[in-house]
XYZ file of C-alpha atoms in Angstrom:
735
model
C 7.874 -27.582 38.896
C 8.572 -27.405 35.349
C 7.887 -31.128 34.839
C 4.627 -30.766 36.588
C 3.889 -27.585 34.314
C 4.387 -29.559 31.377
C 2.453 -32.492 32.529
C -0.575 -30.275 33.418
C -0.366 -28.373 29.857
C -0.544 -31.941 28.286
C -3.821 -32.645 30.330
C -5.216 -29.513 29.042
C -4.666 -27.198 32.335
C -5.151 -23.452 31.563
C -1.681 -22.003 30.303
C -1.978 -18.959 32.446
C -2.360 -21.187 35.500
C 0.581 -23.153 34.702
C 2.806 -20.081 33.781
C 1.799 -18.349 37.407
C 1.824 -21.203 39.495
C 4.889 -23.402 38.256
C 7.127 -21.720 35.565
C 7.064 -18.068 37.239
C 7.310 -19.984 40.799
C 10.491 -21.620 39.575
C 12.049 -18.580 38.188
C 11.335 -16.667 41.423
C 13.219 -19.147 43.424
C 16.241 -18.951 40.863
C 16.358 -16.068 38.341
C 19.232 -17.761 36.765
C 17.579 -21.177 36.419
C 17.853 -21.143 32.236
C 15.278 -24.035 31.902
C 12.575 -21.875 33.481
C 13.257 -19.098 30.723
C 13.213 -21.668 28.165
C 9.864 -23.263 29.274
C 8.332 -19.859 29.477
C 9.676 -18.991 25.988
C 8.280 -22.300 24.631
C 4.830 -21.782 26.145
C 4.688 -18.203 24.782
C 5.775 -19.366 21.249
C 2.916 -22.183 21.443
C 0.581 -19.366 22.117
C 1.905 -16.868 19.457
C 3.088 -14.246 22.095
C 6.539 -13.615 20.331
C 7.106 -10.477 22.724
C 7.076 -12.609 25.667
C 9.205 -15.428 23.968
C 11.946 -12.992 22.972
C 12.110 -11.524 26.535
C 12.614 -14.812 28.252
C 14.987 -16.255 25.502
C 17.245 -12.996 25.688
C 17.679 -13.612 29.347
C 18.157 -17.508 28.551
C 21.012 -16.653 25.822
C 22.927 -14.409 28.310
C 23.024 -17.293 30.737
C 23.948 -19.979 28.399
C 25.079 -18.622 24.921
C 26.576 -21.841 23.823
C 23.149 -23.702 23.679
C 21.940 -24.038 20.081
C 18.418 -24.765 21.143
C 18.018 -21.231 22.540
C 19.303 -19.563 19.708
C 16.835 -21.826 17.520
C 13.892 -20.675 19.926
C 15.007 -17.120 19.159
C 14.816 -17.596 15.441
C 11.155 -18.768 15.693
C 10.465 -15.907 18.026
C 11.914 -13.374 15.367
C 10.571 -15.059 12.427
C 7.056 -13.483 12.199
C 8.618 -9.896 12.570
C 12.179 -9.586 11.692
C 13.626 -12.091 9.116
C 17.299 -10.766 9.287
C 17.397 -11.352 13.081
C 15.705 -14.712 12.656
C 18.235 -15.782 10.117
C 21.074 -14.583 12.402
C 20.092 -16.657 15.245
C 19.350 -19.716 12.808
C 22.877 -19.653 11.841
C 24.297 -19.126 15.268
C 22.430 -22.288 16.345
C 23.888 -24.231 13.272
C 27.516 -22.827 13.959
C 27.148 -24.216 17.524
C 25.950 -27.469 16.399
C 25.533 -28.228 12.510
C 23.596 -31.332 13.302
C 20.985 -29.404 15.556
C 17.818 -31.341 14.483
C 15.142 -28.301 15.261
C 17.397 -25.811 13.519
C 17.820 -27.955 10.395
C 14.002 -28.460 10.246
C 13.515 -24.651 10.327
C 16.150 -24.448 7.674
C 14.365 -26.857 5.437
C 11.207 -25.102 6.034
C 12.656 -21.691 4.943
C 13.757 -23.215 1.839
C 10.528 -24.794 1.222
C 9.056 -21.359 1.363
C 11.218 -19.956 -1.311
C 10.376 -23.132 -3.491
C 13.864 -24.254 -3.343
C 12.892 -27.840 -2.864
C 16.162 -29.609 -3.791
C 17.957 -27.476 -0.971
C 15.203 -28.432 1.327
C 15.465 -32.213 0.534
C 19.597 -31.918 1.158
C 18.767 -30.315 4.653
C 16.142 -32.927 5.396
C 18.635 -35.676 4.495
C 21.049 -34.313 7.184
C 18.197 -34.615 9.725
C 17.763 -38.354 8.590
C 21.282 -39.002 8.816
C 21.182 -38.006 12.475
C 17.809 -39.934 13.175
C 16.390 -41.911 10.268
C 13.049 -42.169 12.429
C 12.522 -38.465 12.834
C 8.793 -37.997 11.843
C 9.193 -34.299 11.206
C 11.813 -34.679 8.507
C 9.427 -37.317 6.893
C 6.508 -35.247 7.143
C 8.189 -32.326 5.533
C 9.497 -34.747 2.529
C 5.925 -35.653 2.194
C 4.868 -32.059 1.885
C 7.548 -31.500 -0.747
C 6.598 -34.500 -2.593
C 2.960 -32.886 -2.789
C 4.015 -29.507 -3.827
C 6.348 -31.036 -6.604
C 3.386 -33.418 -7.889
C 5.002 -36.656 -6.632
C 2.002 -37.933 -5.013
C 3.205 -41.603 -4.877
C 6.326 -40.261 -2.919
C 4.129 -38.180 -0.711
C 2.360 -41.359 0.501
C 5.363 -43.279 1.063
C 7.116 -40.397 3.258
C 4.014 -40.089 5.385
C 3.959 -43.766 6.045
C 7.496 -43.613 6.985
C 6.615 -40.549 9.326
C 4.029 -42.765 10.972
C 5.909 -45.719 11.175
C 6.670 -45.998 14.765
C 3.626 -43.959 16.110
C 0.764 -44.512 13.657
C -1.642 -41.903 15.255
C 1.035 -39.189 15.783
C -1.246 -36.049 14.956
C 2.033 -33.833 14.371
C 2.789 -35.681 10.996
C -0.426 -34.561 9.313
C -0.549 -31.082 10.947
C 2.896 -30.419 9.550
C 2.111 -31.569 6.091
C -1.173 -29.646 6.152
C 0.463 -26.575 7.377
C 3.231 -26.618 4.857
C 0.618 -27.055 2.241
C -1.193 -24.006 3.563
C 2.052 -21.979 3.573
C 1.831 -22.263 -0.119
C -1.595 -21.564 -0.419
C -3.047 -25.103 -0.905
C -5.668 -24.446 1.779
C -8.127 -27.098 0.648
C -5.346 -29.900 0.859
C -4.285 -28.164 4.000
C -7.840 -28.676 5.519
C -7.834 -32.375 4.455
C -4.527 -32.827 6.403
C -5.671 -31.044 9.604
C -9.017 -33.149 9.561
C -6.700 -36.228 9.462
C -4.669 -34.895 12.286
C -7.874 -34.254 14.431
C -9.354 -37.728 13.573
C -5.928 -39.150 15.246
C -6.279 -36.793 18.093
C -9.388 -34.477 18.524
C -7.664 -32.253 21.189
C -4.522 -31.678 19.371
C -4.737 -27.926 19.452
C -2.270 -26.953 16.876
C -4.134 -28.807 14.069
C -7.564 -27.318 15.504
C -6.439 -23.759 15.232
C -4.809 -24.436 11.661
C -7.929 -25.901 10.597
C -9.904 -22.858 11.756
C -7.569 -20.360 9.938
C -7.527 -22.493 6.518
C -11.596 -22.772 6.653
C -11.720 -19.032 6.920
C -9.376 -18.736 3.841
C -11.419 -21.283 1.665
C -14.861 -19.655 2.619
C -16.135 -22.022 5.071
C -16.608 -19.051 7.476
C -19.344 -20.630 9.700
C -17.288 -23.651 10.808
C -13.991 -21.635 10.834
C -15.294 -19.104 13.159
C -16.930 -21.891 15.303
C -13.544 -23.267 15.962
C -11.951 -20.011 16.712
C -14.660 -19.554 19.453
C -13.837 -23.130 20.755
C -10.035 -22.463 20.901
C -10.428 -19.012 22.384
C -12.803 -20.209 24.977
C -10.547 -23.035 26.138
C -7.354 -21.341 25.981
C -7.159 -17.651 27.182
C -3.478 -17.262 26.438
C -3.714 -17.919 22.707
C -2.715 -14.641 21.513
C -3.719 -15.437 17.735
C -7.197 -16.752 18.768
C -7.826 -13.625 20.985
C -6.895 -11.381 17.848
C -9.375 -13.275 15.594
C -12.134 -13.133 18.096
C -11.884 -9.317 18.442
C -11.831 -9.215 14.435
C -14.883 -11.263 14.143
C -16.695 -8.593 16.391
C -15.423 -6.004 14.085
C -16.379 -8.088 10.965
C -19.882 -8.389 12.373
C -20.388 -4.492 12.135
C -19.345 -4.337 8.419
C -21.700 -3.956 5.746
C -22.146 -6.853 3.505
C -22.581 -6.167 -0.226
C -23.813 -9.346 -2.091
C -24.064 -9.384 -6.076
C -23.460 -12.355 -8.478
C -20.019 -13.609 -7.921
C -19.040 -11.458 -5.029
C -19.498 -10.924 -1.299
C -18.058 -7.665 -0.330
C -17.557 -6.652 3.470
C -16.714 -2.980 4.118
C -17.029 -0.638 6.984
C -20.603 0.599 6.911
C -19.799 4.365 6.078
C -17.138 3.291 3.448
C -19.462 0.961 1.799
C -22.047 3.897 1.516
C -19.455 6.191 0.099
C -17.563 3.983 -2.492
C -19.052 0.510 -2.196
C -20.840 0.593 -5.419
C -17.660 1.704 -7.246
C -15.956 -1.317 -5.581
C -18.483 -3.544 -6.905
C -18.329 -2.095 -10.386
C -14.663 -2.600 -10.651
C -14.613 -6.337 -9.558
C -17.243 -7.142 -11.988
C -15.559 -5.550 -14.830
C -12.294 -7.384 -13.837
C -14.243 -10.586 -13.579
C -15.773 -10.106 -17.095
C -12.500 -9.344 -18.672
C -10.044 -11.555 -16.981
C -12.216 -14.613 -16.743
C -12.646 -14.306 -20.497
C -8.912 -13.741 -21.132
C -7.749 -16.693 -18.926
C -10.442 -19.059 -20.014
C -11.638 -19.896 -16.450
C -15.009 -20.358 -14.771
C -15.302 -19.542 -10.974
C -17.282 -22.039 -9.214
C -18.026 -19.956 -5.949
C -18.443 -16.377 -5.047
C -15.407 -14.263 -4.251
C -15.229 -12.712 -0.867
C -13.617 -9.320 -0.629
C -13.021 -7.740 2.905
C -11.686 -3.989 3.090
C -10.388 -2.949 6.255
C -10.160 0.701 7.410
C -7.623 -0.422 10.028
C -4.240 -1.784 9.049
C -4.192 -3.994 12.413
C -7.435 -5.812 11.499
C -6.268 -6.312 7.962
C -3.042 -7.924 9.417
C -4.865 -9.966 11.877
C -7.341 -11.346 9.133
C -4.561 -11.972 6.741
C -1.617 -13.018 8.848
C -3.201 -13.651 12.452
C -1.047 -11.093 14.032
C -0.433 -7.353 13.878
C 2.117 -6.376 11.312
C 2.330 -6.923 7.806
C 3.120 -3.208 6.981
C 3.493 -2.535 3.371
C 0.813 -5.207 2.332
C -1.886 -3.489 0.441
C -3.854 -6.729 -0.185
C -3.574 -10.380 0.045
C -5.599 -13.012 -2.039
C -5.942 -16.689 -0.772
C -7.774 -17.936 -3.688
C -11.501 -16.971 -3.064
C -10.770 -14.415 -0.410
C -9.266 -11.185 -0.887
C -8.306 -9.022 2.191
C -7.385 -5.364 1.392
C -6.383 -2.115 3.218
C -8.822 0.884 2.562
C -7.713 4.233 1.907
C -8.421 5.035 5.633
C -5.592 2.669 6.892
C -2.814 4.393 4.658
C -2.360 7.790 6.059
C -1.474 10.598 3.810
C -0.239 8.625 1.021
C -3.071 6.168 0.014
C -2.411 4.021 -3.053
C -4.847 3.678 -5.805
C -7.527 1.389 -4.549
C -8.605 0.133 -8.170
C -5.188 -0.949 -8.894
C -4.922 -2.889 -5.821
C -8.246 -4.738 -6.326
C -7.416 -5.426 -9.900
C -4.215 -6.968 -8.810
C -5.798 -9.051 -6.264
C -8.596 -10.333 -8.177
C -6.076 -11.381 -11.102
C -4.837 -13.619 -8.409
C -8.260 -15.000 -7.747
C -8.299 -16.006 -11.735
C -4.778 -17.522 -11.811
C -4.967 -19.434 -8.426
C -8.386 -20.947 -9.388
C -7.079 -21.851 -12.909
C -4.198 -23.702 -11.149
C -5.808 -24.874 -8.151
C -3.344 -22.869 -6.216
C -0.261 -24.901 -7.772
C 1.618 -22.022 -9.148
C 4.980 -20.486 -8.097
C 4.626 -17.255 -6.259
C 6.723 -15.258 -8.889
C 4.409 -16.378 -11.673
C 1.340 -15.562 -9.718
C 2.613 -12.043 -8.749
C 4.241 -11.297 -12.293
C 0.821 -12.148 -13.981
C -1.156 -9.607 -11.507
C 1.492 -6.694 -11.928
C 1.306 -7.379 -15.693
C -2.551 -7.210 -15.994
C -2.319 -4.122 -13.936
C -0.185 -2.381 -16.601
C -2.298 -3.817 -19.287
C -5.480 -2.469 -17.636
C -3.799 1.036 -16.978
C -0.208 2.064 -17.834
C -0.210 4.235 -14.587
C -0.850 1.105 -12.444
C 1.740 -1.437 -11.622
C 5.490 -0.912 -11.801
C 7.490 0.569 -14.695
C 11.080 0.804 -15.177
C 13.208 3.279 -13.135
C 16.771 4.116 -12.973
C 16.940 2.031 -9.734
C 15.537 -0.967 -11.443
C 17.736 -0.418 -14.486
C 20.753 -0.681 -12.320
C 19.415 -3.823 -10.348
C 18.729 -5.749 -13.693
C 22.081 -4.909 -14.861
C 23.885 -5.663 -11.732
C 23.995 -8.462 -9.174
C 20.429 -8.334 -7.881
C 19.105 -9.688 -11.157
C 17.697 -13.148 -10.386
C 17.244 -15.983 -13.106
C 13.735 -16.644 -14.128
C 13.783 -20.252 -12.639
C 14.709 -18.890 -8.975
C 12.325 -15.803 -8.937
C 10.341 -17.158 -6.145
C 13.438 -16.886 -3.727
C 13.280 -13.222 -4.259
C 10.127 -12.815 -2.331
C 11.446 -14.810 0.735
C 14.250 -12.832 2.434
C 14.647 -9.731 0.306
C 17.695 -7.335 1.524
C 15.277 -4.515 1.753
C 11.817 -3.109 0.921
C 13.256 -2.127 -2.538
C 14.500 -5.647 -3.127
C 11.108 -6.862 -2.468
C 9.495 -4.526 -4.854
C 12.064 -5.318 -7.372
C 10.981 -8.817 -7.126
C 7.374 -7.940 -8.107
C 8.631 -5.781 -11.097
C 11.111 -8.445 -12.357
C 8.300 -11.202 -12.097
C 6.204 -8.910 -14.163
C 8.918 -8.556 -16.804
C 9.219 -12.292 -16.769
C 5.496 -12.704 -17.663
C 5.717 -9.942 -20.357
C 8.779 -11.936 -21.975
C 6.750 -15.273 -21.927
C 4.009 -13.355 -23.708
C 6.192 -11.431 -25.925
C 8.532 -14.160 -26.950
C 6.058 -17.087 -26.784
C 2.542 -16.020 -26.650
C -0.422 -15.861 -24.189
C -1.904 -19.051 -25.450
C 1.203 -20.930 -24.532
C 1.195 -19.435 -20.973
C -2.410 -20.503 -20.685
C -1.313 -23.994 -21.453
C 1.284 -23.700 -18.695
C -1.206 -22.636 -16.158
C -3.533 -25.445 -17.190
C -0.647 -27.901 -16.868
C -0.030 -26.775 -13.238
C -3.719 -27.065 -12.399
C -3.561 -30.634 -13.641
C -0.851 -31.208 -10.978
C 2.144 -31.371 -13.356
C 5.353 -30.185 -11.270
C 6.565 -26.784 -12.225
C 9.944 -27.696 -13.744
C 8.166 -30.411 -15.838
C 5.430 -27.896 -17.055
C 8.140 -25.266 -17.898
C 10.158 -27.892 -19.767
C 7.131 -29.183 -21.585
C 5.910 -25.765 -22.875
C 9.374 -23.629 -23.165
C 12.008 -26.035 -23.375
C 15.416 -26.344 -21.471
C 15.361 -24.250 -18.084
C 19.011 -22.845 -18.727
C 18.056 -21.765 -22.121
C 15.152 -20.106 -20.900
C 16.984 -18.408 -18.099
C 19.730 -17.074 -20.546
C 16.955 -15.828 -23.044
C 15.190 -13.935 -20.322
C 18.444 -12.306 -19.164
C 19.212 -10.983 -22.582
C 15.497 -9.865 -22.770
C 15.651 -7.851 -19.815
C 19.220 -6.616 -20.405
C 18.116 -5.106 -23.718
C 15.077 -3.481 -22.194
C 17.226 -2.073 -19.329
C 20.043 -0.834 -21.616
C 17.349 0.762 -23.847
C 15.942 2.771 -20.764
C 17.475 6.291 -20.921
C 20.695 5.023 -22.689
C 22.198 8.604 -22.785
C 21.733 9.355 -19.056
C 24.163 8.361 -16.323
C 22.872 7.545 -12.592
C 26.287 7.732 -10.833
C 26.548 9.292 -7.440
C 30.104 8.359 -6.892
C 32.439 11.472 -6.652
C 29.307 13.678 -5.834
C 29.919 15.865 -2.851
C 26.946 15.589 -0.142
C 26.660 19.635 0.157
C 28.354 21.263 -2.927
C 28.291 24.797 -3.526
C 26.321 26.179 -6.364
C 29.612 26.793 -8.425
C 30.911 23.168 -7.902
C 27.636 21.903 -9.029
C 27.804 23.724 -12.317
C 31.258 22.720 -12.824
C 30.325 19.064 -12.247
C 27.585 19.275 -14.684
C 29.829 21.068 -17.292
C 32.110 18.162 -17.027
C 29.373 15.548 -17.188
C 26.134 16.837 -18.440
C 24.317 13.608 -18.595
C 24.753 12.901 -14.874
C 21.130 12.869 -13.471
C 21.898 13.354 -9.755
C 24.201 16.309 -10.419
C 21.499 17.878 -12.372
C 18.738 17.062 -9.680
C 21.121 18.585 -6.852
C 21.390 21.698 -8.925
C 17.566 21.929 -9.237
C 17.096 21.357 -5.468
C 19.665 24.001 -4.859
C 17.898 26.583 -6.909
C 14.663 25.669 -5.603
C 15.990 26.079 -1.952
C 17.496 29.586 -2.726
C 13.965 30.505 -4.469
C 15.871 31.250 -7.941
C 12.383 29.893 -9.518
C 13.218 30.988 -13.201
C 16.435 29.336 -13.025
C 15.142 26.266 -11.316
C 12.613 25.798 -14.275
C 15.461 25.808 -16.663
C 17.576 23.507 -14.764
C 14.462 21.107 -14.222
C 13.602 21.080 -18.028
C 17.235 19.780 -18.532
C 16.593 17.280 -15.989
C 13.364 16.427 -17.553
C 15.346 15.570 -20.946
C 17.462 13.288 -18.693
C 14.605 11.429 -17.313
C 11.198 12.363 -18.937
C 8.919 9.863 -16.781
C 10.383 11.135 -13.388
C 7.452 11.915 -11.302
C 9.173 11.454 -7.813
C 9.547 14.017 -5.166
C 12.454 16.076 -6.182
C 12.097 15.001 -9.799
C 11.793 17.001 -12.988
C 8.087 17.323 -13.085
C 7.529 17.946 -9.438
C 10.182 20.684 -9.448
C 8.689 22.448 -12.553
C 5.255 22.360 -11.093
C 6.523 24.036 -7.671
C 8.656 26.541 -9.607
C 5.805 27.394 -12.012
C 3.462 28.043 -9.197
C 5.744 30.304 -7.364
C 6.127 32.398 -10.515
C 2.479 32.272 -11.138
C 2.751 30.445 -14.653
C -0.516 28.415 -14.048
C -0.183 27.082 -17.510
C 3.222 25.634 -17.171
C 2.406 24.383 -13.712
C -0.646 22.732 -15.357
C 1.150 20.941 -18.055
C 3.737 19.607 -15.554
C 1.118 18.353 -13.176
C -0.821 16.536 -16.089
C 2.148 14.634 -17.076
C 2.460 13.652 -13.285
C -0.951 12.233 -13.072
C -0.745 10.649 -16.508
C 2.247 8.527 -15.399
C 1.452 8.250 -11.643
C -1.946 6.436 -10.442
C -1.873 7.659 -6.767
C -0.161 11.317 -6.706
C -3.065 12.785 -4.392
C -1.315 16.288 -3.889
C -0.816 16.571 -7.676
C -4.413 15.402 -8.436
C -5.979 17.908 -5.846
C -3.841 20.669 -7.327
C -4.356 20.165 -11.048
C -8.230 19.605 -9.985
C -8.110 22.975 -8.451
C -6.657 24.500 -11.721
C -9.089 22.808 -14.175
C -11.986 24.272 -12.066
C -10.540 27.849 -12.134
C -10.113 27.336 -15.900
C -13.804 25.912 -16.125
C -12.157 22.978 -18.004
C -15.148 20.634 -16.966
C -14.182 17.602 -19.100
C -10.705 17.616 -17.396
C -12.477 18.115 -13.945
C -14.825 15.197 -14.553
C -11.714 12.919 -15.340
C -9.871 14.098 -12.492
C -12.599 13.503 -10.080
C -12.530 9.715 -11.004
C -8.815 9.599 -10.477
C -9.049 11.410 -7.075
C -11.740 9.028 -5.907
C -9.625 6.319 -7.198
C -6.961 7.077 -4.497
C -8.965 8.877 -1.702
C -12.760 8.263 -1.969
C -13.049 9.294 1.745
C -12.546 13.227 1.010
C -15.067 15.368 -0.399
C -12.861 16.886 -2.933
C -13.507 14.290 -5.811
C -17.273 13.999 -5.113
C -17.885 17.683 -4.963
C -15.971 18.201 -8.048
C -17.948 15.428 -9.915
C -21.104 17.086 -8.949
C -19.971 20.392 -10.154
C -18.630 18.910 -13.538
C -21.989 16.847 -13.979
C -24.048 20.072 -13.581
C -21.691 22.289 -16.027
C -21.654 19.356 -18.698
C -25.573 19.398 -18.309
C -25.296 15.856 -17.107
C -26.750 16.114 -13.670
C -27.866 12.520 -13.782
C -24.132 11.540 -13.460
C -23.774 13.131 -9.966
C -26.156 10.695 -8.357
C -23.353 8.600 -6.738
C -21.236 11.363 -5.729
C -24.166 13.185 -4.036
C -24.930 9.894 -2.161
C -21.547 9.711 -1.112
C -21.376 13.290 0.232
C -24.531 12.558 2.370
C -22.162 10.127 4.264
C -19.570 12.849 4.963
C -21.420 14.866 7.728
C -22.273 17.650 5.499
C -22.761 21.068 6.872
C -25.968 21.453 4.782
C -27.925 18.123 4.535
C -30.906 19.543 3.142
C -29.140 21.309 0.216
C -27.408 18.135 -0.715
C -30.842 15.978 -0.232
C -32.124 18.746 -2.679
C -29.443 18.450 -5.407
C -29.726 14.459 -5.122
C -33.553 14.852 -5.814
C -32.632 17.187 -8.853
C -30.223 14.458 -10.219
C -32.700 11.787 -9.687
C -35.354 13.534 -11.482
C -32.976 14.344 -14.348
C -32.559 10.442 -14.422
C -36.179 9.959 -14.603
C -36.334 8.374 -11.282
C -39.193 10.402 -9.981
C -40.141 8.033 -7.019
C -36.512 8.217 -5.686
C -36.421 12.004 -6.425
C -39.663 12.543 -4.499
C -38.468 10.677 -1.438
C -35.049 12.606 -1.384
C -36.989 16.067 -1.622
C -39.205 15.064 1.219
C -36.085 14.428 3.374
C -34.928 17.719 2.493
C -38.280 19.307 3.404
C -38.288 17.414 6.704
C -34.950 18.959 7.611
C -35.990 22.441 6.265
C -39.889 22.768 5.772
C -39.696 25.956 4.359
C -36.895 25.246 1.533
C -38.569 27.163 -1.316
C -36.436 25.384 -4.028
C -37.304 21.941 -2.469
C -40.858 22.913 -2.619
C -40.813 24.029 -6.076
C -38.844 20.738 -7.153
C -41.589 18.807 -5.193
C -44.388 20.412 -7.495
C -42.167 19.731 -10.683
C -41.959 16.000 -9.576
C -45.555 15.605 -9.335
C -46.152 17.453 -12.479
C -43.598 15.213 -14.329
C -45.499 12.251 -12.639
C -48.768 13.204 -13.575
C -47.524 13.902 -17.201
C -46.138 10.334 -17.393
C -49.427 8.891 -16.023
C -51.465 10.914 -18.490
C -49.781 8.952 -21.446
C -50.108 5.634 -20.174
C -52.830 3.963 -22.205
C -56.206 3.083 -20.024
C -55.763 0.171 -17.570
C -58.469 -2.029 -16.354
C -60.111 -0.686 -13.140
C -58.732 -3.564 -11.127
C -55.054 -2.573 -12.105
C -53.222 -0.025 -9.751
C -50.934 2.512 -11.398
C -47.539 2.927 -10.047
C -47.503 5.448 -6.932
C -51.063 6.782 -7.956
C -52.768 7.924 -4.636
C -50.059 6.382 -2.650
C -49.126 8.370 0.514
C -45.912 9.684 0.768
C -43.234 7.193 2.349
C -42.314 8.340 5.747
C -39.079 10.206 5.676
C -36.067 9.537 8.031
C -33.694 12.009 9.093
């Protein structure tokens, strides 16, 4: 039954039919038939149904734990969602059989993903020692040769892979997939087309081609292939996900401006779409000049209100929690604030970071290591706004001075299998330090030359050696640079938890601090104990001492947060305000602090501060009314009502309780900006909603008077000319 099923799959039979009629049938006849479990899992893996694959393989491994192939398949099934479990299963397979070809190939691909090409080559040599004609090993060697700029070897290895079957589509599919994994999508497209020329029905290449085309901006062809795959294969989970996403994307609003195509949820586009476009155009103007690059095609930016849609567009499957945005070269995908719950990140910072990837990936033609790309983007965030990006923390200090430090030449490995979420964040931070070191020690012009070298296809090791000299010397110099930076960070404060009891009494804490007054964690525990017992004055005194130990601490439970809480409880608004102002200056996305400070500034009628804070609020969460409302109020109080136009338009999209009032205020703002025609349209909409609205009627008269005055001072025109709007009937108003 299994043999018949596999044959029918090869002939293009529907996978669900084969699964139900043959594989499940075999399993019903014998629930302990391991090969049936394996066949079901292999089919599920082929269709990206990883949940079903794990389920079948866990049953199989209980029946035959000594089979390395089952552990290998489990590693493949866990790889998209849990790298630790995947690694564990892969090691189990190789422990059972150190020469297990499939496991060795997966191990080589993992090494390639971390840009450890020498290690990958060593693993592939083990495969070739088992089978010198293994086409997959030669295909991966060809991919490594391409990624390292050895194009002659690439051709030789590809020829070796095709030596015994010159129309084997798997070879070019594997080479192209490996290149796409490293963001070489244009080259990946070429290889998938080669594979399909050998076998037009080879579905892995067809679907990989669709995904690559969608990432290089050839959407029409990409979606067309997705349609074909989904229609012909109802069990392909990834194709189904993309088809569902395609329908949602069709409902998005598209904003096209020179250089950009922005796709957003319709309501979100109306609320903050113009600000997105403005930020992108600013980034384009500044970074394109700084990095001396001309972009040859528009950049597509897609912002998703649902995280699952972002994940499917980006990775093909749900997941990817923790990613705020991803850049593929000329395509940026990002999560909108709506998808991030109660703690959204600063969307301006995210888009600036991702657009910097557009610049560097285009300059190098996607031929740059991940650490360098990420490092430049975080570096440029901080150059734009010191509260963006990542800065030194006590945790980062300990990691830089300890065993978590990664040499510059191996930084890409830090992104592949981080021990924790903190280690992944540290990889971004250390990469930005590496870029800062290169700029501080050697200058930006030399870094630009390095990027040019990479764009011309110079291998990364050769390019670095050409521009910066010996790799080991560079690693050593970088380590000295970061060690000095880490040691200079809070040198008089100790961050040691050892010896601190978990729930100490107040007297014990005071004694610990007396014995070690520089211990940050002991002082922090004292502050929290005083806050919990509502000893507000004592808590402020302790928190001020905590701030001396760590002045930049904006974390929950830190000095500044604690001072703000205690000061508010004591009614000391000035002290609370000072603490909050420090928090929002250091942090770009602390929404509670921003909203509370905004409330204080409005109460104090500090309208300049209200204006600045409203901008910060909308950079974090533009989908709430607070930032827009405060901007409108500040613009009026500063006698600049024309500056409230965008905020008023945004508020109109938020289901206002009094839309007529908002239309009237918008008309006022437009009139102040000398947009009489637009003002007239808005006030007519207000009157349509509320025909007896006296203020709106008075404003309509004022608009006509302003227009008549403007017309009166226009020089006489020939009778055939028509004055703007003169005698025109009012445009139909829409509710």
